[in-house]
mmCIF file of C-alpha atoms and ligand atoms in Angstrom:
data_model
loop_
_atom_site.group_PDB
_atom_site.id
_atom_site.type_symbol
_atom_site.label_atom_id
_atom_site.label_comp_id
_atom_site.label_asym_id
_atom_site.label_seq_id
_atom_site.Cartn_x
_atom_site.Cartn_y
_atom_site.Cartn_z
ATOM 1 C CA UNK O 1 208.959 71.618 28.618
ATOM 2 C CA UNK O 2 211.017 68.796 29.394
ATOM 3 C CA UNK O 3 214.520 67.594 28.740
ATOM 4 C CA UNK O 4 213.189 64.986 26.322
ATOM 5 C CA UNK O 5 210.578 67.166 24.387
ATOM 6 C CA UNK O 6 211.148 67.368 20.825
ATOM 7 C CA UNK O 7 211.796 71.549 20.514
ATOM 8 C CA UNK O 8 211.729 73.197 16.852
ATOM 9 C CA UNK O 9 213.868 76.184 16.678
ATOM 10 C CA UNK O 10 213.212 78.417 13.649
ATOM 11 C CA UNK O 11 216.071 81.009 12.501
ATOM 12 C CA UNK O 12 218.589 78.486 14.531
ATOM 13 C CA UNK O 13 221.167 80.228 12.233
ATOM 14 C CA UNK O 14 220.817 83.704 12.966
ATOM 15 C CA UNK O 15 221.886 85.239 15.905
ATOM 16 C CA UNK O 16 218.824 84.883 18.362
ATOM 17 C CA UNK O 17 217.699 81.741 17.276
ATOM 18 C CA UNK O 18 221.634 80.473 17.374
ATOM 19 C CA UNK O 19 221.949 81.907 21.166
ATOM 20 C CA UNK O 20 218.201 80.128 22.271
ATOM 21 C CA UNK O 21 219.830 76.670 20.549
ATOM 22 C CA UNK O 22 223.028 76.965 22.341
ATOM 23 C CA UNK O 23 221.478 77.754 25.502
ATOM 24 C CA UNK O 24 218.942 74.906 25.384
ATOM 25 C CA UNK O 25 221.659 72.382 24.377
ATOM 26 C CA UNK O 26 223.679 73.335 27.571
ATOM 27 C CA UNK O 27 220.014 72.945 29.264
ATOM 28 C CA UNK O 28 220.454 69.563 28.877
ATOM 29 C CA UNK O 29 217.649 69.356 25.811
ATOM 30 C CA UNK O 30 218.541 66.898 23.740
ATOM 31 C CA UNK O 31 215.996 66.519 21.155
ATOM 32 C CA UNK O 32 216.703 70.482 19.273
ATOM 33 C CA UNK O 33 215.475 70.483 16.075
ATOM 34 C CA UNK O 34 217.591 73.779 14.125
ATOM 35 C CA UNK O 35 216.550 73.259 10.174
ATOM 36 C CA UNK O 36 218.443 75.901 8.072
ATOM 37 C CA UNK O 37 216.431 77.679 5.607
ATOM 38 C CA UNK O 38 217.290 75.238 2.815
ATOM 39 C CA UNK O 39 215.870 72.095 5.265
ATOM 40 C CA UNK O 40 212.950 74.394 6.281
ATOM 41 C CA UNK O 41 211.508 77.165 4.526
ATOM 42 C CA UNK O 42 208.984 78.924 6.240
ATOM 43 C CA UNK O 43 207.267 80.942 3.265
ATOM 44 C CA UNK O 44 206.908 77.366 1.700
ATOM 45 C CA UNK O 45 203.614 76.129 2.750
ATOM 46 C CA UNK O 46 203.956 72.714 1.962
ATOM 47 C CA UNK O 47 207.430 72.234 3.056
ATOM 48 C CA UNK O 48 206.139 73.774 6.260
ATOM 49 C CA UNK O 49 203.308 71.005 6.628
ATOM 50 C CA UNK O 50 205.913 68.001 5.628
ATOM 51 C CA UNK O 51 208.563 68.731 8.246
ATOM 52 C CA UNK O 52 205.997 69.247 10.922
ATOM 53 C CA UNK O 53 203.829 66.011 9.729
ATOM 54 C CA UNK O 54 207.249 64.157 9.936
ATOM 55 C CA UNK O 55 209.292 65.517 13.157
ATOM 56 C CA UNK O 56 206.008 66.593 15.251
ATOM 57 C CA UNK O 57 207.855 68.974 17.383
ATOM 58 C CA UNK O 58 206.033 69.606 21.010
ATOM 59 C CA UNK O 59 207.313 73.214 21.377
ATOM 60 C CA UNK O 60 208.433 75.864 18.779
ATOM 61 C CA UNK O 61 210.551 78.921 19.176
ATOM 62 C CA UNK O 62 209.396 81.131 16.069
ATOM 63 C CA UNK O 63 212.524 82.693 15.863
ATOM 64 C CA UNK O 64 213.400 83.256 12.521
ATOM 65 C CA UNK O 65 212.388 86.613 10.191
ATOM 66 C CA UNK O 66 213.126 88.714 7.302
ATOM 67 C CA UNK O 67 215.106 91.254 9.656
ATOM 68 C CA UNK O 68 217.260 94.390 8.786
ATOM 69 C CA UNK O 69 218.387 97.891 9.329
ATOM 70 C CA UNK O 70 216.610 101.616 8.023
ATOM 71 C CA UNK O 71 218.175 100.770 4.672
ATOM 72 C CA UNK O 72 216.723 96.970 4.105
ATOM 73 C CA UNK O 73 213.161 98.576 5.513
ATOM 74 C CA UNK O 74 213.132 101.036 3.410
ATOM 75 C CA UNK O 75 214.312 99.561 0.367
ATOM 76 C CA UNK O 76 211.778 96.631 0.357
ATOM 77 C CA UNK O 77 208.483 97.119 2.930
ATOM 78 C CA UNK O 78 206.469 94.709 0.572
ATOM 79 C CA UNK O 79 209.389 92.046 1.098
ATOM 80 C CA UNK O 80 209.885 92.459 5.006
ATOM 81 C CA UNK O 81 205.648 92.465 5.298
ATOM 82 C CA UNK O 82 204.923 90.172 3.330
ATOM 83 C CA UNK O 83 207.338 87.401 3.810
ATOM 84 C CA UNK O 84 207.392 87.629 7.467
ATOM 85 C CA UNK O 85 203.180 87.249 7.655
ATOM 86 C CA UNK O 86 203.485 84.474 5.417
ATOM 87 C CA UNK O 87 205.939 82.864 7.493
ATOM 88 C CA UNK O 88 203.990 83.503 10.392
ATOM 89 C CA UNK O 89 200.673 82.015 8.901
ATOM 90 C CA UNK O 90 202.261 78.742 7.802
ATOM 91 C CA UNK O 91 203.738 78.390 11.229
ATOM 92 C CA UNK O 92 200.828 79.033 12.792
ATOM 93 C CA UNK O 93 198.729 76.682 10.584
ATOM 94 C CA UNK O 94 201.294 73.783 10.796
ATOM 95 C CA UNK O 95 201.550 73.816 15.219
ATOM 96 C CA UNK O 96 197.619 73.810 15.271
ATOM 97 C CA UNK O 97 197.320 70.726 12.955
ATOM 98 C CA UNK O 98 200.057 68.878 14.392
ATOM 99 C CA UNK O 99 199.003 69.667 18.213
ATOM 100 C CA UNK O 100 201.771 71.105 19.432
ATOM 101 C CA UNK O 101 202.000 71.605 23.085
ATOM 102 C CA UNK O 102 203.080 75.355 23.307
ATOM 103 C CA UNK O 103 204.754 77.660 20.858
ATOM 104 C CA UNK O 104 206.964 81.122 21.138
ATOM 105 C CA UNK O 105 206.188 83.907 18.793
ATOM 106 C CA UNK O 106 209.130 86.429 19.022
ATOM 107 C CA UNK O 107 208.141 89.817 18.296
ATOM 108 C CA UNK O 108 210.036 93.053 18.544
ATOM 109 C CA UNK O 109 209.576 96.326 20.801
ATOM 110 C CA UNK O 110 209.288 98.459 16.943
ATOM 111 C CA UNK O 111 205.234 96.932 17.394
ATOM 112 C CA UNK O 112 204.788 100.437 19.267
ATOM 113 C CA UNK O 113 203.419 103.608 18.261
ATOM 114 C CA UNK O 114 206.297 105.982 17.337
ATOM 115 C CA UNK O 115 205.154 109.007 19.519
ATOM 116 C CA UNK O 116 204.268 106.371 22.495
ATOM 117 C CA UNK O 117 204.678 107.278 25.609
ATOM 118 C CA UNK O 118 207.869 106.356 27.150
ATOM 119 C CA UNK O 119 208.179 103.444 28.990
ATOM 120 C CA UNK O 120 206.388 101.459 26.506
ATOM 121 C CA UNK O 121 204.322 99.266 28.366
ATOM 122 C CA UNK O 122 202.707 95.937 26.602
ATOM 123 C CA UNK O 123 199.224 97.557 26.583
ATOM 124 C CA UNK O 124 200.083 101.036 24.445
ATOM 125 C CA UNK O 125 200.558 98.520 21.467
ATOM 126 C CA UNK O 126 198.117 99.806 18.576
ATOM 127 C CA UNK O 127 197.402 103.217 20.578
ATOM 128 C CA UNK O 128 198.751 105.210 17.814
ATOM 129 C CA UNK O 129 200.383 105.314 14.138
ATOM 130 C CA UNK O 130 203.606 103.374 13.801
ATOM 131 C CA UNK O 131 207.149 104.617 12.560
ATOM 132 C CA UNK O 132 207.117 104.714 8.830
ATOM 133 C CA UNK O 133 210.917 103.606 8.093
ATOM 134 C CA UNK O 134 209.919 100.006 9.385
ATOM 135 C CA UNK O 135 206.118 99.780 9.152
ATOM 136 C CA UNK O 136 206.198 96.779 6.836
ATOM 137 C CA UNK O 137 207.979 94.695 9.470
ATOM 138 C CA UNK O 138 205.966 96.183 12.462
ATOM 139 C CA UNK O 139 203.226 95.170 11.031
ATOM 140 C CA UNK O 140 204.294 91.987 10.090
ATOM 141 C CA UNK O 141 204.597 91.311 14.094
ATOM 142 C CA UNK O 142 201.667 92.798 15.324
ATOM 143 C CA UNK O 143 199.480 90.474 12.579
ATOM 144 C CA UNK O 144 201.913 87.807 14.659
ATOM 145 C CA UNK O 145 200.934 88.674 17.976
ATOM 146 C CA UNK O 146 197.124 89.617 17.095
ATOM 147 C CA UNK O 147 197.411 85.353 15.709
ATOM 148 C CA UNK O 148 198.860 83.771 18.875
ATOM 149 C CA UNK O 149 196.162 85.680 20.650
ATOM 150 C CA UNK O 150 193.271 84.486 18.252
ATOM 151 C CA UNK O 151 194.775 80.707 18.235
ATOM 152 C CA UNK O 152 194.945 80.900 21.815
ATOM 153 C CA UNK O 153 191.184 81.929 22.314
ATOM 154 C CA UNK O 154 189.673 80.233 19.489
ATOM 155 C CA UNK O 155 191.400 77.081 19.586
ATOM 156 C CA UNK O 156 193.011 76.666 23.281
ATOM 157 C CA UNK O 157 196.963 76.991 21.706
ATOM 158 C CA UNK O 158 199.286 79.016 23.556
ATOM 159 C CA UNK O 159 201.659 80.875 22.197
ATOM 160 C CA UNK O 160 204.343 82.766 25.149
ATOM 161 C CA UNK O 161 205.048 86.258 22.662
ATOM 162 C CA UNK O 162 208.129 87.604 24.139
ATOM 163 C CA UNK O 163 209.038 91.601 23.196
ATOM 164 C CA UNK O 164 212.069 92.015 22.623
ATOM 165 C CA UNK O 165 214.300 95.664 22.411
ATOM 166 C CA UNK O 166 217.639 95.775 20.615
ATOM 167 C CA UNK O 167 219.113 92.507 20.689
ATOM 168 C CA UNK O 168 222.996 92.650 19.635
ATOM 169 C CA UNK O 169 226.029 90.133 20.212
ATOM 170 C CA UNK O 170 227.729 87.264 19.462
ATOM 171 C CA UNK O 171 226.392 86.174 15.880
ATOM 172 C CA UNK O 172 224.987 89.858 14.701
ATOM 173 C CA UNK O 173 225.328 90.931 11.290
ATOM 174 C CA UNK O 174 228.125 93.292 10.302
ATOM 175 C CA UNK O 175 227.916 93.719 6.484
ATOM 176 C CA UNK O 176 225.721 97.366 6.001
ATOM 177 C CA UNK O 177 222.564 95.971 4.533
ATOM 178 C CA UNK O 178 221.916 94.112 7.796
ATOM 179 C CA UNK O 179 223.676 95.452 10.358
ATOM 180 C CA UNK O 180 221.474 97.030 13.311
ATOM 181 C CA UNK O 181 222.896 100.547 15.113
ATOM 182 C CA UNK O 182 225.014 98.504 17.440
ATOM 183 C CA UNK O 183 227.163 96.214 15.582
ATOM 184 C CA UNK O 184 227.068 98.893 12.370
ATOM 185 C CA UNK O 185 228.568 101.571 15.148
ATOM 186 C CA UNK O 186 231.714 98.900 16.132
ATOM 187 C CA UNK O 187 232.244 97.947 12.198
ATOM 188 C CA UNK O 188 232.706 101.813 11.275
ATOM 189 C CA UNK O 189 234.928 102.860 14.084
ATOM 190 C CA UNK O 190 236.932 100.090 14.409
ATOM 191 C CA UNK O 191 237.211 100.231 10.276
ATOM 192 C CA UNK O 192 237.958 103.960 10.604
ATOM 193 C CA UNK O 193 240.586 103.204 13.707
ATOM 194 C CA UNK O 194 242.340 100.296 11.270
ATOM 195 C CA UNK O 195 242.216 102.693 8.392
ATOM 196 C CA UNK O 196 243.433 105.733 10.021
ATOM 197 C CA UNK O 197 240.553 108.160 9.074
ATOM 198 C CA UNK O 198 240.002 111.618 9.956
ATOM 199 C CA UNK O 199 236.627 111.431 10.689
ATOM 200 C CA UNK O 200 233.433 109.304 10.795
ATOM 201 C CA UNK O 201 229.804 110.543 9.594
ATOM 202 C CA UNK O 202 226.659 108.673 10.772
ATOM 203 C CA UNK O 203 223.174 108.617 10.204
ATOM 204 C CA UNK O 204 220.573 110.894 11.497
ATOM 205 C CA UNK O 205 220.914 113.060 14.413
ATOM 206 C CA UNK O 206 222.116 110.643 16.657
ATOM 207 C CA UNK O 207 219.283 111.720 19.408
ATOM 208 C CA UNK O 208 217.223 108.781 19.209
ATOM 209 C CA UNK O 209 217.374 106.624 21.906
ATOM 210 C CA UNK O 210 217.215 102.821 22.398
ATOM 211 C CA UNK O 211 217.849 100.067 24.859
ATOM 212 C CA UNK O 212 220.175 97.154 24.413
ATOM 213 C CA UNK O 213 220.705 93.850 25.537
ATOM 214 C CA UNK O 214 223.279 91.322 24.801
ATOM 215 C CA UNK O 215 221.862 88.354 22.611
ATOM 216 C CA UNK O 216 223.287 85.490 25.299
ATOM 217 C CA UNK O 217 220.423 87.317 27.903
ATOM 218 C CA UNK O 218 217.898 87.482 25.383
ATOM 219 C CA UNK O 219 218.462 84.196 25.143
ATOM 220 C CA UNK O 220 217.961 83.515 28.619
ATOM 221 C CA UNK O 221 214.778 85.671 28.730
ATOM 222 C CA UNK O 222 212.950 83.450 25.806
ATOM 223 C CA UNK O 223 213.527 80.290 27.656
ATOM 224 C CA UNK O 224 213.141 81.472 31.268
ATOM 225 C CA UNK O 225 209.265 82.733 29.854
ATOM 226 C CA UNK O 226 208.561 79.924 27.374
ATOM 227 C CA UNK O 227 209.196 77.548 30.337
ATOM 228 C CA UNK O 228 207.201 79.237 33.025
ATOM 229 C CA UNK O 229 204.071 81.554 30.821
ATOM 230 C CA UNK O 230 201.023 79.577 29.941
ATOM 231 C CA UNK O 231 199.099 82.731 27.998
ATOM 232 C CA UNK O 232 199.647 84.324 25.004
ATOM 233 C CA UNK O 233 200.197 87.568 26.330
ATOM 234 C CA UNK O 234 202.913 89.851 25.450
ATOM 235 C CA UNK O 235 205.400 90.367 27.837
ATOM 236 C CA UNK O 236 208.362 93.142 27.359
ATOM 237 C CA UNK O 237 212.149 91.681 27.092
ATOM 238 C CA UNK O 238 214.965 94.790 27.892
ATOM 239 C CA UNK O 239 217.144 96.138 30.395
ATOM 240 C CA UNK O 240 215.112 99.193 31.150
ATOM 241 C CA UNK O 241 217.864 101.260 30.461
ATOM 242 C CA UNK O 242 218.296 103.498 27.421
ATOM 243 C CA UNK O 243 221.249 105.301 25.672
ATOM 244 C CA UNK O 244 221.291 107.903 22.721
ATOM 245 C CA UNK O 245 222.399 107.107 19.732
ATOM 246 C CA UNK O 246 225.361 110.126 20.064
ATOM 247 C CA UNK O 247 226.634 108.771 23.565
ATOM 248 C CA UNK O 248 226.835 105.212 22.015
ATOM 249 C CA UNK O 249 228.760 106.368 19.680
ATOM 250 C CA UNK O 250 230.668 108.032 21.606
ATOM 251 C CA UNK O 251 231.091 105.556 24.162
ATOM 252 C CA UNK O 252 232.148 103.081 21.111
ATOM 253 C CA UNK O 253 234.979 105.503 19.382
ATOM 254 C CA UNK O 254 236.460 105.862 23.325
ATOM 255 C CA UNK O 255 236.131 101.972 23.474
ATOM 256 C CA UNK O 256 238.079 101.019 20.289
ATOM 257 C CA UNK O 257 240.698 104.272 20.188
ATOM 258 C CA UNK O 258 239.574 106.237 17.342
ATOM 259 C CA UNK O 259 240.593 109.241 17.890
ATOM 260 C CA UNK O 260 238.994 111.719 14.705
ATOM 261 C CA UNK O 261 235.564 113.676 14.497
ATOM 262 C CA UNK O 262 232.270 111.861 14.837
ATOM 263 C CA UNK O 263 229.673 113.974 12.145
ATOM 264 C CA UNK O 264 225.835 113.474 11.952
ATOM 265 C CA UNK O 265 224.391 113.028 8.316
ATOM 266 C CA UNK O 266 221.157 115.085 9.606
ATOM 267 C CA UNK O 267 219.266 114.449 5.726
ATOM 268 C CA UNK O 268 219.267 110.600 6.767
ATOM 269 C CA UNK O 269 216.337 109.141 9.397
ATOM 270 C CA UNK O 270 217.052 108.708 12.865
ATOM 271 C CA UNK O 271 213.983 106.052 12.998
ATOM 272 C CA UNK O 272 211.552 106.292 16.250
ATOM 273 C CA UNK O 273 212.603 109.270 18.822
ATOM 274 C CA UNK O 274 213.074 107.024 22.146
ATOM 275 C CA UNK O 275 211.941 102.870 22.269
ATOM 276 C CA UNK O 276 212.791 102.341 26.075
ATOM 277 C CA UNK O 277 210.198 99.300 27.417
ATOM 278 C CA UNK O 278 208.980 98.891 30.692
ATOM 279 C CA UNK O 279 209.898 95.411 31.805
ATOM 280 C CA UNK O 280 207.813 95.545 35.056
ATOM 281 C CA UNK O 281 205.639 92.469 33.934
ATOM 282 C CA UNK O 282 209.592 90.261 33.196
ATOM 283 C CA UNK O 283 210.800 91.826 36.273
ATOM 284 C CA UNK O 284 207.833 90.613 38.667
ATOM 285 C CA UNK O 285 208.769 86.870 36.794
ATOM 286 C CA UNK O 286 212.080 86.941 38.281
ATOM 287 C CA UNK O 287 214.225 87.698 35.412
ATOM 288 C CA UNK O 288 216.753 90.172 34.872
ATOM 289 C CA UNK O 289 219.482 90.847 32.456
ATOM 290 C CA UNK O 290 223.108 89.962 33.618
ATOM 291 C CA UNK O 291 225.398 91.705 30.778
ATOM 292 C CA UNK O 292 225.515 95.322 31.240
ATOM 293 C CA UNK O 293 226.257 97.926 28.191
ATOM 294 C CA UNK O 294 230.279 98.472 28.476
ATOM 295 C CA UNK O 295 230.778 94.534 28.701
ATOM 296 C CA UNK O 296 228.607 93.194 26.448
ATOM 297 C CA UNK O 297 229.854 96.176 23.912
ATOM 298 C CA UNK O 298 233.549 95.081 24.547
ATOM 299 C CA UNK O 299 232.860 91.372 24.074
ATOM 300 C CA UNK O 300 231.038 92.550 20.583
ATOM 301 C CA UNK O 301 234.030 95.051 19.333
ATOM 302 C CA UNK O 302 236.705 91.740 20.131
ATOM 303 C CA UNK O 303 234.134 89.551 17.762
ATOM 304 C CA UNK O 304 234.353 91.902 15.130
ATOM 305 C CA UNK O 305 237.690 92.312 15.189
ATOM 306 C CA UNK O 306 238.732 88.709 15.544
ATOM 307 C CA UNK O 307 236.102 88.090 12.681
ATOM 308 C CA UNK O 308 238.234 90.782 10.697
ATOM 309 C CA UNK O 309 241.439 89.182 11.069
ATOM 310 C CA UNK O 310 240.065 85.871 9.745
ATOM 311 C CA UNK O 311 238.612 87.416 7.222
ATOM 312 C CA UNK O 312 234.997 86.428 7.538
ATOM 313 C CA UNK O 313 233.966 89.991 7.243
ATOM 314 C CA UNK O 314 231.718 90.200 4.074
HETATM 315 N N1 NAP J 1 218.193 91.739 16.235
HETATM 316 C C1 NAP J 1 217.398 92.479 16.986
HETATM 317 O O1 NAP J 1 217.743 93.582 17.431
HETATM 318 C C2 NAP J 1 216.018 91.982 17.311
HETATM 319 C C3 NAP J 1 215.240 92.743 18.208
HETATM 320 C C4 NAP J 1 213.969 92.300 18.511
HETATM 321 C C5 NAP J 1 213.477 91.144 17.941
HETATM 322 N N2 NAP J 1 214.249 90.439 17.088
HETATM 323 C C6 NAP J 1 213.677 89.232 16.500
HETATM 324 O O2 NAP J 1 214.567 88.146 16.662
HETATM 325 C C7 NAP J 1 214.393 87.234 15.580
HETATM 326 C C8 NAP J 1 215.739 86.848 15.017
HETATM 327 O O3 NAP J 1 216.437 88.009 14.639
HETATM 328 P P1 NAP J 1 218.013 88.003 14.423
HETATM 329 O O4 NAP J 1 218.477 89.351 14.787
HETATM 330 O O5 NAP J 1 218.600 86.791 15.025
HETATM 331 O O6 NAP J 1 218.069 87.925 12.841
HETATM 332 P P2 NAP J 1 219.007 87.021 11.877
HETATM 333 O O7 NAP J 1 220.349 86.847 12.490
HETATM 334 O O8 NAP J 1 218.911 87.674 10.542
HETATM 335 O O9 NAP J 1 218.276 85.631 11.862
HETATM 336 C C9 NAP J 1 217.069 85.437 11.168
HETATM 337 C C10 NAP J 1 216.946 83.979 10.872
HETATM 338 O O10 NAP J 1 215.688 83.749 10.205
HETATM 339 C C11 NAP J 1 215.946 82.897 9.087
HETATM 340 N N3 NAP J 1 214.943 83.061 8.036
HETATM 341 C C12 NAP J 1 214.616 84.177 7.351
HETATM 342 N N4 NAP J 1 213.696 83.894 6.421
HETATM 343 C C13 NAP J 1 213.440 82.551 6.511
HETATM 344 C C14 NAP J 1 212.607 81.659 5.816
HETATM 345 N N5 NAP J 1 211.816 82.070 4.804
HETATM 346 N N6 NAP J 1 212.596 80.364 6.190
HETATM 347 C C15 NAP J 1 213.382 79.914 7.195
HETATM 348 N N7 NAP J 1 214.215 80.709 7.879
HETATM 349 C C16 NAP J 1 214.240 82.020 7.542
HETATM 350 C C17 NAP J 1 217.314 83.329 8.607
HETATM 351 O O11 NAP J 1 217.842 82.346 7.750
HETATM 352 P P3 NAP J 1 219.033 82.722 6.731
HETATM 353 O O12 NAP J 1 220.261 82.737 7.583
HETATM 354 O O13 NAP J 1 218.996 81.612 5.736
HETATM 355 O O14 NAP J 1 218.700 84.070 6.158
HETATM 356 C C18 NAP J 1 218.053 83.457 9.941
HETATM 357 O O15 NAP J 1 218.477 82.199 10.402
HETATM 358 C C19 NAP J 1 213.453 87.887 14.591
HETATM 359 O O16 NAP J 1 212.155 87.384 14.769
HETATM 360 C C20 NAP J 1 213.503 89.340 14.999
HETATM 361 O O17 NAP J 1 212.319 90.015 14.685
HETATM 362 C C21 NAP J 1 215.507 90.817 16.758
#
C-alpha cells in the first residue's frame, strides 16, 4: 500500500472504521475513500457493484457491521446473521471483479468456542460450539473468514483477517441498545455519580472476563498488518491482558467517584466465561499496544462526560 493508492474504508463512521480513517489520513494517504451508509450500502448488491465499478479502490478495510451488545444479539440473531453475511458476500464479490490488490476482513475474537481453552489461539476457531447470546453474529464472521480464505486459494485474492478483542474508545456507542460492557459501565456510573444514586445493579455475575484495547491501537494494529501480511490468515489483535467484569467495574465507580453499592442482576447473561487471545503470532510482527487499561479508561469516562454536557448523549 502506497501513499497514492486509492483505499475504501467501510464503516468509516463508526468507531473502528473512524479511528483506521483518521490514522491513515495522518499516514499521509491521500486518496481515503469513507462512504456513509447512505453513499454505500453494503447489503445493496447493486449499489455495491456501482461504487466499486466507478471508484476501483486498490485496498479495502471491511470495517463496517451490524454490531451490538447481549441485548441487540439477542433481540434480533436473524438481523445481525443475516445482514452481516450479506454484506460480506457483496464485498467479497465486488473486490474480486474489480481486481483489487488486497483487502482486510475484520473479524472479532467472539469467532471462538465458548468453553475454549484460554488463551485463544487463531487455530481453536471451530473446535467447539459457540456462545449462544451472539451466535448469529459469530457466525456471521466465521462465514467471513472461511470466504477470505476460499478467495484467497481459489482465486489468488488476499484478504489480511485481523481478530480483534474488545475494542472501546473515542467514537463508542453510549445509548443501551449499542453500548458494549466498557462504555455501558462509564455511562451508568458516571449517570448514577451525576444523579446521586444509592446504588447501581448490572448484568450477570460480573465474573466473566475480557480483554480491552483502546480503539486508537486497534487502529494501529489493522494498518500495521494490512501493510506488512500477504495471507489470509487470521491473526489475533489484544493486549493479552484480561480483567473481570466485577474489577472493571469496580475500577470504573473508583475512577469517576461514585460512591454507592455496585449489585449483580444474576437472572441476566454474563455472555462467554473468559475471551483472553493469545497475540503471540501480532507480537512476533512487532506490534504491541501502547494505551494501557487506567488511561485509555480515563480518556473514555472525559468523552462521555464532555459528550454529556453538550448534550449529544442520545
Ligand atoms: N467494538 C468492538 O468491541 C469490536 C470488537 C471486535 C471487532 N469489532 C469489529 O469492528 C467493526 C466495527 O465495529 P464498531 O465497534 O466500530 O461498530 P460501529 O461503531 O457500530 O460501526 C459500524 C459501522 O458499520 C456501518 N454499517 C452497518 N451496516 C452497514 C451497511 N449495511 N452498509 C454500510 N455500512 C454499514 C455503520 O453505519 P451506520 O453508522 O450508518 O450504522 C457504522 O459506520 C465491526 O466489523 C466489528 O465486528 C468491533
Amino acid at each position: 500500500m502506497d501513499r497514492n493508492s486509492i483505499v475504501l474504508i467501510t464503516g468509516a463512521g463508526g468507531m473502528v472504521g473512524s479511528a483506521v480513517r483518521d490514522l491513515l489520513c495522518r499516514c499521509g494517504y491521500e486518496r481515503v475513500l469513507a462512504p456513509s451508509r447512505k453513499e454505500l450500502d453494503l447489503c445493496d448488491r447493486e449499489m455495491v457493484d456501482g461504487y466499486m465499478s466507478v471508484n476501483r479502490p486498490e485496498y479495502v478495510f471491511m470495517i463496517a457491521a451490524k454490531v451490538g451488545g447481549i441485548a441487540a444479539n439477542q433481540a434480533d440473531p436473524v438481523g445481525f446473521l443475516s445482514e452481516n453475511v450479506r454484506m460480506q458476500l457483496n464485498l467479497f464479490e465486488a473486490c474480486l471483479k474489480y481486481k483489487t490488490r488486497k483487502n482486510l476482513f475484520l473479524g472479532s475474537s467472539c469467532i471462538y468456542p465458548r468453553e475454549c481453552p484460554q488463551p485463544m489461539k487463531e487455530e481453536y476457531l471451530l473446535a467447539g460450539p459457540l456462545e449462544s447470546t451472539n451466535e448469529g453474529y459469530a457466525l456471521a464472521k466465521i462465514v467471513g473468514l472461511k470466504l477470505a480464505r476460499y478467495y484467497h486459494r481459489q482465486y489468488g485474492m488476499v484478504t489480511v483477517c485481523p481478530m480483534p478483542c474488545n475494542i472501546y474508545g473515542t467514537n463508542d456507542h453510549f445509548d443501551f441498545q449499542r453500548s458494549h460492557v466498557l462504555s455501558a459501565l462509564v455511562r451508568r456510573f458516571v449517570d448514577a455519580c451525576d444523579e446521586g444514586r444509592p446504588d447501581v445493579t448490572l448484568w450477570g455475575t460480573g465474573a466473566a472476563r475480557r480483554e480491552f484495547l483502546h480503539v486508537i491501537d486497534a487502529a494501529e494494529a489493522i494498518v500495521f498488518l494490512m501493510e506488512r501480511c500477504d495471507d489470509s490468515d487470521i491473526v489475533n489483535v489484544g493486549t493479552g491482558e484480561e480483567i473481570s467484569v466485577r474489577e472493571l467495574a469496580e475500577r470504573i465507580s473508583r475512577m469517576v467517584g461514585f460512591r454507592g453499592d455496585i449489585r449483580w442482576d444474576h437472572g441476566k447473561p454474563d455472555g462467554m466465561p473468559r475471551k483472553c487471545l493469545d497475540i503471540a503470532r501480532l507480537s512476533n510482527a512487532g506490534f504491541r499496544h501502547k494505551i494501557n487499561l487506567e488511561a485509555g479508561v480515563q480518556r473514555t469516562i472525559e468523552e462521555y462526560r464532555r459528550l454529556k454536557a453538550e448534550g449529544r448523549i442520545p
